[in-house]
Coordinates of C-alpha atoms in Angstrom, one line a residue:
M1 CA 150.4 156.9 42.5
K2 CA 149.5 155.7 46.0
V3 CA 151.8 154.0 48.5
T4 CA 149.8 151.1 50.0
L5 CA 152.5 149.3 52.0
L6 CA 150.6 149.6 55.3
Y7 CA 147.0 149.6 54.2
K8 CA 145.4 147.9 51.2
D9 CA 143.2 150.8 50.2
R10 CA 144.8 154.0 51.6
E11 CA 148.0 155.7 52.7
W12 CA 149.3 156.5 56.1
G13 CA 147.3 159.4 57.5
T14 CA 145.0 160.2 60.4
E15 CA 144.6 156.9 62.2
K16 CA 144.3 157.2 66.0
S17 CA 147.0 155.9 68.2
Y18 CA 146.5 154.3 71.7
F19 CA 145.1 156.8 74.2
D20 CA 147.7 156.1 76.8
K21 CA 150.7 155.5 74.5
E22 CA 153.4 157.1 76.6
E23 CA 152.4 155.0 79.7
I24 CA 152.4 151.9 77.5
C25 CA 155.9 152.7 76.3
K26 CA 157.1 153.1 79.8
D27 CA 155.5 150.1 81.4
L28 CA 156.2 147.6 78.5
N29 CA 159.8 148.8 77.9
L30 CA 158.9 149.5 74.3
N31 CA 161.6 152.1 73.8
I32 CA 164.3 149.4 73.7
I33 CA 162.3 147.8 70.9
F34 CA 162.0 151.0 68.9
K35 CA 165.7 151.8 69.2
T36 CA 166.6 148.3 68.1
A37 CA 164.3 148.6 65.1
G38 CA 166.2 151.7 64.0
S39 CA 169.6 150.0 64.3
F40 CA 171.2 148.7 61.1
S41 CA 173.9 146.2 61.1
D42 CA 175.7 143.9 58.6
E43 CA 175.2 140.2 59.1
P44 CA 178.5 138.6 60.3
E45 CA 180.0 135.9 58.1
E46 CA 179.0 132.4 59.0
G47 CA 181.4 130.8 61.5
K48 CA 183.2 134.1 62.2
A49 CA 182.8 136.1 65.4
V50 CA 183.0 139.7 64.5
K51 CA 182.0 142.9 66.2
I52 CA 178.9 144.3 64.6
A53 CA 179.0 148.1 64.0
M54 CA 175.5 149.5 64.7
E55 CA 174.1 152.6 63.0
R56 CA 170.8 154.1 64.2
D57 CA 168.3 155.8 61.9
N58 CA 166.1 158.0 64.0
H59 CA 163.5 158.2 61.3
V60 CA 163.1 154.5 61.4
V61 CA 162.9 154.6 65.2
E62 CA 160.2 157.3 65.1
M63 CA 158.1 155.6 62.4
T64 CA 158.3 152.2 64.2
K65 CA 157.0 153.9 67.3
R66 CA 154.2 155.7 65.5
V67 CA 153.0 152.6 63.6
M68 CA 153.3 150.2 66.5
L69 CA 151.3 152.6 68.7
T70 CA 148.5 152.8 66.1
P71 CA 146.4 149.7 66.3
L72 CA 144.8 148.0 63.4
L73 CA 141.1 147.2 64.1
T74 CA 140.1 144.5 61.6
Q75 CA 141.4 141.1 60.8
E76 CA 141.7 142.1 57.1
E77 CA 144.0 145.0 58.0
V78 CA 146.1 142.8 60.2
Y79 CA 146.5 140.2 57.5
Y80 CA 147.5 142.7 54.9
R81 CA 150.1 144.4 57.1
Q82 CA 151.5 141.0 58.1
Q83 CA 152.1 140.1 54.4
M84 CA 154.0 143.4 53.8
V85 CA 156.1 142.8 57.0
K86 CA 156.8 139.2 55.7
E87 CA 157.9 140.6 52.4
A88 CA 160.2 143.1 54.1
V89 CA 161.8 140.3 56.1
E90 CA 162.1 137.8 53.1
N91 CA 163.2 140.5 50.6
Y92 CA 165.1 142.9 52.8
G93 CA 167.1 144.2 49.8
W94 CA 163.9 145.3 48.1
I95 CA 162.5 147.3 51.0
K96 CA 165.9 148.8 51.6
E97 CA 166.2 150.1 48.0
L98 CA 162.7 151.7 48.3
Y99 CA 163.6 153.2 51.6
Q100 CA 166.9 154.6 50.4
A101 CA 165.4 156.1 47.3
A102 CA 162.5 157.7 49.2
K103 CA 164.9 159.0 51.9
E104 CA 167.1 160.7 49.3
A105 CA 164.1 162.1 47.4
G106 CA 162.6 163.4 50.6
E107 CA 165.9 165.2 51.4
E108 CA 165.8 166.6 47.9
V109 CA 162.3 167.9 48.4
A110 CA 163.2 169.5 51.7
R111 CA 166.3 171.1 50.3
F112 CA 164.5 172.5 47.2
T113 CA 161.6 173.8 49.4
A114 CA 164.0 175.6 51.7
E115 CA 166.0 177.1 48.9
K116 CA 162.8 178.3 47.2
K117 CA 161.7 180.1 50.3
K118 CA 165.1 181.6 50.8
R119 CA 165.5 183.0 47.2
G120 CA 161.8 184.2 46.8
Y121 CA 160.6 185.3 43.5
G122 CA 162.7 187.6 41.3
S123 CA 162.6 188.9 37.8
G124 CA 165.0 189.0 34.8
T125 CA 168.2 187.2 35.5
D126 CA 167.1 186.0 38.9
Q127 CA 163.9 184.6 37.3
G128 CA 166.0 182.7 34.8
R129 CA 168.1 181.2 37.6
Q130 CA 164.9 180.1 39.3
H131 CA 163.8 178.3 36.2
I132 CA 167.1 176.5 35.9
A133 CA 166.8 175.4 39.6
N134 CA 163.2 174.2 39.0
I135 CA 164.2 172.2 35.9
S136 CA 167.1 170.6 37.9
Y137 CA 164.6 169.7 40.6
L138 CA 162.3 168.1 38.1
E139 CA 165.1 166.0 36.7
R140 CA 166.0 164.8 40.2
I141 CA 162.4 163.7 40.9
V142 CA 162.3 161.8 37.6
Y143 CA 165.6 160.2 38.6
Y144 CA 164.2 158.9 41.9
L145 CA 161.1 157.6 40.1
D146 CA 163.5 155.6 38.0
R147 CA 165.1 154.3 41.1
V148 CA 161.8 153.1 42.5
E149 CA 160.8 151.6 39.1
A150 CA 164.1 149.7 38.9
A151 CA 163.6 148.3 42.4
M152 CA 160.0 147.1 41.5
R153 CA 161.1 145.6 38.2
N154 CA 164.3 143.9 39.5
W155 CA 162.6 142.3 42.5
K156 CA 159.2 141.4 41.0
E157 CA 160.2 137.8 40.4
S158 CA 161.3 137.4 44.0
F159 CA 158.2 138.5 45.8
V160 CA 156.7 135.9 48.3
T161 CA 153.4 137.6 48.9
E162 CA 150.6 138.5 46.5
E163 CA 150.1 141.8 48.2
A164 CA 153.7 143.1 47.5
A165 CA 153.5 141.8 44.0
A166 CA 150.2 143.7 43.5
F167 CA 151.7 146.9 44.9
A168 CA 154.7 146.7 42.6
G169 CA 152.4 145.9 39.7
N170 CA 150.2 148.9 40.3
F171 CA 153.3 151.2 40.3
L172 CA 154.7 149.7 37.1
S173 CA 151.3 149.9 35.3
E174 CA 151.2 153.7 36.1
Y175 CA 154.9 154.3 35.4
H176 CA 154.8 152.2 32.2
P177 CA 157.6 152.5 29.5
E178 CA 155.6 154.7 27.2
Y179 CA 154.8 157.2 30.0
K180 CA 158.4 157.1 31.2
E181 CA 159.8 157.6 27.7
C182 CA 157.4 160.5 27.0
L183 CA 158.2 162.2 30.4
K184 CA 161.9 161.9 29.9
K185 CA 161.7 163.3 26.4
V186 CA 159.8 166.3 27.6
V187 CA 162.2 167.0 30.4
K188 CA 165.1 166.6 28.1
D189 CA 163.6 169.1 25.7
I190 CA 163.0 171.6 28.5
R191 CA 166.6 171.3 29.5
T192 CA 167.7 171.7 25.9
S193 CA 165.9 175.0 25.7
T194 CA 168.0 176.4 28.5
V195 CA 171.4 175.5 27.0
D196 CA 171.8 175.9 23.2
G197 CA 168.5 174.6 22.0
I198 CA 166.2 176.6 19.7
M199 CA 162.8 177.6 21.0
E200 CA 160.1 178.6 18.6
V201 CA 157.2 180.7 19.8
A202 CA 154.3 182.4 18.1
A203 CA 152.2 185.3 19.2
A204 CA 149.4 187.5 17.8
L205 CA 149.6 191.3 17.7
G206 CA 147.1 193.1 19.8
P207 CA 146.2 196.8 20.2
G208 CA 149.2 199.0 20.0
L209 CA 151.3 196.2 18.4
S210 CA 151.4 194.4 21.8
M211 CA 151.9 190.6 21.7
T212 CA 149.0 188.4 22.8
A213 CA 148.3 184.6 23.0
L214 CA 152.0 183.5 23.2
V215 CA 152.2 179.8 22.1
L216 CA 155.2 177.5 22.3
C217 CA 155.6 175.8 18.9
D218 CA 158.8 173.9 19.1
I219 CA 162.0 173.1 21.0
R220 CA 164.9 171.5 19.2
E221 CA 168.6 171.1 19.2
P222 CA 170.6 173.1 16.7
E223 CA 170.5 171.8 13.1
V224 CA 167.7 169.4 14.0
I225 CA 164.4 169.9 12.2
K226 CA 161.0 169.2 13.6
T227 CA 162.1 167.1 16.7
G228 CA 161.0 169.5 19.3
F229 CA 158.9 169.4 22.4
L230 CA 155.4 169.4 20.9
R231 CA 156.1 167.0 18.0
S232 CA 158.4 164.6 19.8
A233 CA 156.4 164.1 23.0
A234 CA 153.8 161.8 21.5
G235 CA 151.5 164.8 21.1
K236 CA 149.6 164.2 24.3
I237 CA 151.7 166.2 26.8
G238 CA 152.5 168.7 24.1
G239 CA 148.9 169.3 23.5
F240 CA 148.3 170.0 27.2
C241 CA 151.2 172.4 27.3
R242 CA 150.0 174.3 24.2
S243 CA 146.6 174.9 25.8
L244 CA 148.2 175.9 29.0
F245 CA 150.4 178.5 27.4
E246 CA 147.6 180.0 25.4
K247 CA 145.6 180.4 28.6
D248 CA 148.5 181.6 30.8
T249 CA 149.8 184.1 28.3
K250 CA 146.4 185.7 27.8
S251 CA 146.2 186.3 31.5
I252 CA 149.5 188.2 31.5
D253 CA 148.5 190.4 28.6
G254 CA 147.7 193.6 30.5
E255 CA 150.5 194.2 32.9
N256 CA 153.5 192.5 31.3
Q257 CA 153.4 193.8 27.6
N258 CA 156.6 195.7 28.0
L259 CA 158.4 192.7 29.4
L260 CA 157.2 190.4 26.7
Q261 CA 158.8 192.6 24.1
D262 CA 162.2 191.6 25.4
I263 CA 163.5 188.3 24.0
G264 CA 164.9 187.2 27.3
E265 CA 161.6 187.8 29.1
I266 CA 159.8 185.8 26.4
K267 CA 162.0 182.9 27.1
N268 CA 161.5 183.3 30.9
V269 CA 157.8 183.4 30.5
T270 CA 157.8 180.3 28.3
L271 CA 160.0 178.4 30.7
G272 CA 157.8 179.5 33.6
A273 CA 154.7 178.3 31.7
M274 CA 156.3 174.9 31.1
M275 CA 157.3 174.5 34.8
H276 CA 153.8 175.6 35.8
F277 CA 152.5 172.7 33.8
F278 CA 154.6 170.3 35.9
E279 CA 153.5 171.7 39.3
P280 CA 150.7 169.2 39.8
F281 CA 153.1 166.4 38.7
L282 CA 155.7 167.5 41.2
E283 CA 153.2 168.0 44.1
E284 CA 151.9 164.5 43.5
K285 CA 155.3 162.9 43.5
E286 CA 156.3 164.8 46.6
I287 CA 153.4 163.3 48.4
F288 CA 154.3 159.9 46.9
F289 CA 157.9 160.0 48.2
R290 CA 156.8 161.4 51.5
Q291 CA 154.5 158.4 52.0
M292 CA 157.1 156.0 50.7
Y293 CA 159.6 157.4 53.2
L294 CA 157.2 157.0 56.1
Q295 CA 155.9 153.5 55.2
T296 CA 159.1 151.9 54.2
A297 CA 160.7 153.2 57.4
F298 CA 158.3 151.0 59.5
L299 CA 158.9 148.0 57.3
M300 CA 162.7 148.5 57.6
G301 CA 162.3 148.7 61.4
A302 CA 160.2 145.5 61.5
A303 CA 162.8 143.6 59.4
N304 CA 165.7 145.0 61.5
L305 CA 164.0 143.9 64.7
Y306 CA 163.3 140.5 63.3
Y307 CA 166.9 139.8 62.3
R308 CA 168.3 141.2 65.5
V309 CA 166.1 139.2 67.9
H310 CA 166.3 136.1 65.7
R311 CA 170.1 136.0 66.3
V312 CA 169.5 135.4 70.0
G313 CA 167.3 132.3 69.4
V314 CA 163.8 133.8 69.6
D315 CA 161.0 132.1 67.7
F316 CA 158.6 134.2 65.7
C317 CA 155.1 133.7 64.3
F318 CA 152.4 135.8 62.7
P319 CA 149.5 135.8 65.2
K320 CA 146.0 134.8 64.5
V321 CA 143.1 137.1 65.1
V322 CA 140.3 135.5 67.2
E323 CA 137.4 136.8 69.3
Q324 CA 138.1 139.2 72.1
K325 CA 137.0 136.6 74.8
D326 CA 139.8 134.2 73.8
M327 CA 143.6 134.4 74.2
S328 CA 146.2 131.6 73.8
F329 CA 149.9 131.3 73.1
E330 CA 152.7 128.9 73.2
G331 CA 156.4 129.7 73.7
L332 CA 155.9 133.4 74.3
V333 CA 158.9 135.3 75.5
E334 CA 159.5 138.9 76.6
M335 CA 160.9 140.8 73.7
S336 CA 162.6 143.7 75.5
L337 CA 164.3 141.3 78.0
A338 CA 165.6 139.3 75.1
L339 CA 167.1 142.5 73.5
Y340 CA 168.5 143.7 76.8
N341 CA 170.2 140.4 77.8
L342 CA 170.9 139.2 74.3
R343 CA 169.6 135.8 75.0
C344 CA 166.2 134.0 74.8
P345 CA 164.2 134.3 78.1
V346 CA 162.1 131.5 79.5
A347 CA 159.0 131.0 77.4
N348 CA 155.4 130.6 78.7
T349 CA 152.2 129.2 77.5
L350 CA 148.6 130.2 78.1
F351 CA 145.2 128.8 77.1
A352 CA 142.4 131.3 78.2
K353 CA 139.4 130.5 76.1
D354 CA 136.4 132.5 77.1
K355 CA 138.3 134.0 80.0
H356 CA 138.6 137.8 80.3
L357 CA 140.1 137.9 83.8
V358 CA 143.5 136.4 84.4
V359 CA 145.0 136.8 87.9
V360 CA 148.7 135.9 88.5
T361 CA 150.1 135.4 92.0
G362 CA 153.2 133.7 93.4
A363 CA 156.5 134.4 95.1
N364 CA 158.7 137.4 94.3
Q365 CA 161.4 137.0 91.6
G366 CA 159.2 134.4 89.9
G367 CA 158.8 136.1 86.6
K368 CA 155.3 137.4 87.0
S369 CA 155.9 141.0 85.8
T370 CA 158.0 139.7 82.9
Y371 CA 155.1 137.4 82.0
L372 CA 152.6 140.2 82.0
R373 CA 154.9 142.5 80.1
S374 CA 155.4 139.8 77.4
I375 CA 151.7 139.6 76.8
G376 CA 151.4 143.4 76.5
I377 CA 154.3 143.6 74.0
A378 CA 152.9 140.7 72.0
Q379 CA 149.4 142.3 71.9
V380 CA 150.9 145.7 70.7
M381 CA 153.0 143.9 68.0
M382 CA 150.1 141.9 66.8
Q383 CA 147.8 144.9 66.5
C384 CA 150.3 146.7 64.3
G385 CA 150.6 143.7 61.9
M386 CA 154.0 142.5 63.1
Y387 CA 155.2 139.0 64.1
V388 CA 155.1 138.0 67.7
P389 CA 158.0 136.4 69.7
A390 CA 156.2 133.0 70.2
K391 CA 155.7 129.7 68.6
S392 CA 152.0 130.6 68.3
F393 CA 149.8 133.4 69.4
E394 CA 146.0 134.1 69.2
S395 CA 144.1 137.0 70.6
G396 CA 141.4 139.5 69.8
L397 CA 141.9 143.1 68.6
Y398 CA 141.4 146.0 71.0
R399 CA 141.0 149.7 70.3
N400 CA 143.0 150.5 73.4
V401 CA 145.7 148.8 75.6
F402 CA 146.0 150.3 79.1
T403 CA 148.8 149.5 81.5
H404 CA 149.0 150.3 85.3
F405 CA 152.4 149.2 86.6
T406 CA 154.0 150.0 90.0
R407 CA 157.2 151.8 89.2
R408 CA 160.5 152.5 91.0
E409 CA 159.4 156.1 91.6
D410 CA 156.2 154.9 93.2
S411 CA 158.1 152.9 95.9
A412 CA 160.6 155.8 96.4
M413 CA 157.9 158.4 97.1
N414 CA 157.6 159.5 100.7
S415 CA 153.9 160.4 100.6
G416 CA 151.0 160.3 98.3
R417 CA 151.9 156.9 96.7
L418 CA 148.3 155.6 96.8
D419 CA 147.0 158.9 95.6
E420 CA 149.3 158.7 92.6
E421 CA 148.2 155.2 91.8
L422 CA 144.5 156.0 92.1
G423 CA 144.9 159.1 89.9
R424 CA 146.4 157.0 87.1
M425 CA 143.7 154.4 87.6
E426 CA 140.9 157.1 87.4
R427 CA 142.4 158.4 84.2
I428 CA 142.3 154.9 82.7
I429 CA 138.8 154.1 83.8
D430 CA 137.5 157.4 82.4
N431 CA 138.7 156.4 78.9
L432 CA 138.2 152.6 79.2
T433 CA 135.8 151.0 76.7
K434 CA 134.6 147.4 76.3
D435 CA 137.0 146.9 73.5
S436 CA 140.0 147.6 75.7
V437 CA 142.5 145.4 77.5
L438 CA 143.9 146.4 80.9
L439 CA 147.2 145.1 82.3
L440 CA 147.7 145.6 86.1
N441 CA 151.1 144.9 87.7
E442 CA 151.1 145.0 91.5
S443 CA 148.6 147.8 91.6
F444 CA 147.6 149.2 95.0
A445 CA 150.6 147.6 96.7
T446 CA 151.5 151.0 98.1
T447 CA 149.0 150.7 100.9
T448 CA 148.0 148.1 103.5
E449 CA 147.0 144.6 102.4
K450 CA 143.4 145.1 103.6
E451 CA 142.9 148.5 101.9
G452 CA 144.6 147.5 98.7
S453 CA 142.5 144.3 98.5
L454 CA 139.3 146.2 98.9
I455 CA 140.2 148.7 96.2
A456 CA 141.4 145.9 93.8
E457 CA 138.2 143.8 94.4
D458 CA 135.9 146.8 93.7
I459 CA 137.6 147.8 90.5
T460 CA 138.1 144.2 89.2
K461 CA 134.5 143.3 89.9
A462 CA 133.2 146.2 88.0
L463 CA 135.5 145.6 85.0
Y464 CA 134.7 141.8 85.0
E465 CA 130.9 142.5 85.0
C466 CA 131.4 144.8 82.0
G467 CA 133.4 142.2 80.1
V468 CA 136.6 144.1 79.9
R469 CA 139.7 141.9 79.5
V470 CA 141.9 142.4 82.7
M471 CA 145.2 140.6 83.2
M472 CA 146.8 141.3 86.5
V473 CA 149.8 140.4 88.7
T474 CA 149.1 140.9 92.4
H475 CA 150.6 140.3 95.8
L476 CA 147.3 141.1 97.5
M477 CA 146.5 137.6 98.7
A478 CA 143.3 138.6 100.5
F479 CA 142.0 139.9 97.2
A480 CA 143.2 136.9 95.2
K481 CA 141.8 134.3 97.6
S482 CA 138.5 136.0 97.9
C483 CA 138.2 136.3 94.1
Y484 CA 139.2 132.6 93.7
E485 CA 136.7 131.3 96.2
K486 CA 133.8 132.9 94.2
R487 CA 134.8 130.7 91.2
P488 CA 134.0 133.3 88.5
E489 CA 133.2 131.5 85.3
H490 CA 135.3 133.7 83.0
A491 CA 138.4 134.0 85.3
L492 CA 141.7 132.1 85.2
F493 CA 144.2 131.9 88.1
L494 CA 147.9 131.4 87.5
S495 CA 150.9 131.2 89.8
A496 CA 154.6 131.5 89.3
E497 CA 155.9 128.0 89.6
R498 CA 158.1 127.3 92.5
Q499 CA 159.6 123.8 93.0
D500 CA 159.9 122.1 96.4
D501 CA 163.5 123.2 96.8
G502 CA 162.5 126.8 96.3
V503 CA 163.8 127.0 92.7
R504 CA 161.8 129.3 90.4
T505 CA 161.2 128.1 86.9
F506 CA 159.8 131.5 85.7
R507 CA 156.8 129.7 84.3
M508 CA 153.2 130.4 85.1
I509 CA 151.0 127.5 85.9
E510 CA 147.3 127.2 86.6
Q511 CA 147.0 127.1 90.4
E512 CA 145.0 128.3 93.3
P513 CA 146.5 131.5 94.9
E514 CA 148.7 130.6 97.9
L515 CA 150.8 132.4 100.4
T516 CA 154.3 132.4 99.1
S517 CA 157.0 135.1 99.1
Y518 CA 160.6 135.7 98.4
G519 CA 161.0 137.0 101.9
L520 CA 159.9 133.7 103.5
D521 CA 162.4 131.8 101.3
L522 CA 165.2 134.2 102.3
Y523 CA 164.3 133.9 106.0
E524 CA 164.3 130.1 105.8
A525 CA 167.6 130.0 104.0
L526 CA 169.2 132.2 106.7
I527 CA 167.7 130.3 109.7
N528 CA 168.6 126.9 108.4
A529 CA 172.1 127.8 107.1
P530 CA 175.1 126.4 108.9
A531 CA 176.7 128.7 111.3
A532 CA 179.9 129.0 109.2
E533 CA 177.9 130.1 106.2
S534 CA 175.8 132.6 108.1
E535 CA 178.8 134.4 109.5

């Protein structure tokens, strides 16, 4: 049984995450998204304002982070993941049932493994207790398989995507009624043998009247004839067990002859052989539930995030994969800001066909950094197969997303600010490839206008000529003007819109870089203010 909720043809495993993932999290405020994804809440009743109690699942938080920071690299992978996310949103109850069953099964596996290590391996009475514990564990694993099977069967008529229906169908075809009935009968017979059931075994006599080739013939309840393990389990599993016992008991001939002469030991050996037969089954199901726990956690996070942000009026869409040279969107908002303020931020639109350099300038407090961050968040969400907070979104797929944002600690440093920025930039360039996107936010603003512009121009020119997508917000007007005057074919210049009265709309418009600043607005407001107001 394979869990293919995240990939069509494989399970979650060794896929590579973004190279600079911790920097991405910090610059794009992704941690608030991860935490929100792990927060569960009950929907309030319509028309009633109620306080929503939030409960955070750290496993969902962690898996949302791991999956979001591991990019999908093909259009087919993105589409498949989108369908599974869509199913989780549309049929939240289904994915929640799977997650809860996998979570409890995972806890059962962890507890059993810890207890097994603690008790070690004994003999005699201790060995009998171990067998009882092993049988109980087997029964619990079968119980959780039944939980998954019930979820698949009960929801199969409600699926909205072919991909989810196919996944459920594959599970039900493997865990079909005949297999399930046979498995449960075998497990029940094993349990019967430990209570008051009758166990029939046969053995040959070897040299010195020692027993060899111990074979389990039957397990049955008292006063019941011929309804035991081998005869009642459709013959198939019983046949495998019979062969296994013959092989295993031959291997213990030499050193355990004295033990086998004791009836209790014969029973322990027989139980041990039966549980040994189930070891591959248990190992397989442990992997199955581990994968189910990991994969459903991400889908739970995606659905939680959808419902939480949807409540504040944010539109969502599943993005379209296009060539790397193109990017366009309509109504894009900054997700982390929406979560922080619990209201829908100002939306923006972009059409950048065959443009791999986008330069954003304009006055301070105009929404430029928020705009750049919204693009970065949307790109990360798109590349993990999630929806995007926009009316429409189209972009290429990139192996790596790099961010270089000026942070509070940069401006608070007394020395070495430029060295720190250049060090981060050098690290990025050393690992940059053509299939990367680089987001620069006020980079090299920690030095003079002239020096910062020269650095920015050299780096941007080299990346532009290599075809690397660069999107940048800058206050280095000498650089922006110089770049604009060269009229590069694949470049787009935007500016934070500022109305004639100084009001900022927080929208980016296509415009030639111009000298504007928040400081000049403030100066003008103070100089022209009436005397009474300025006092």
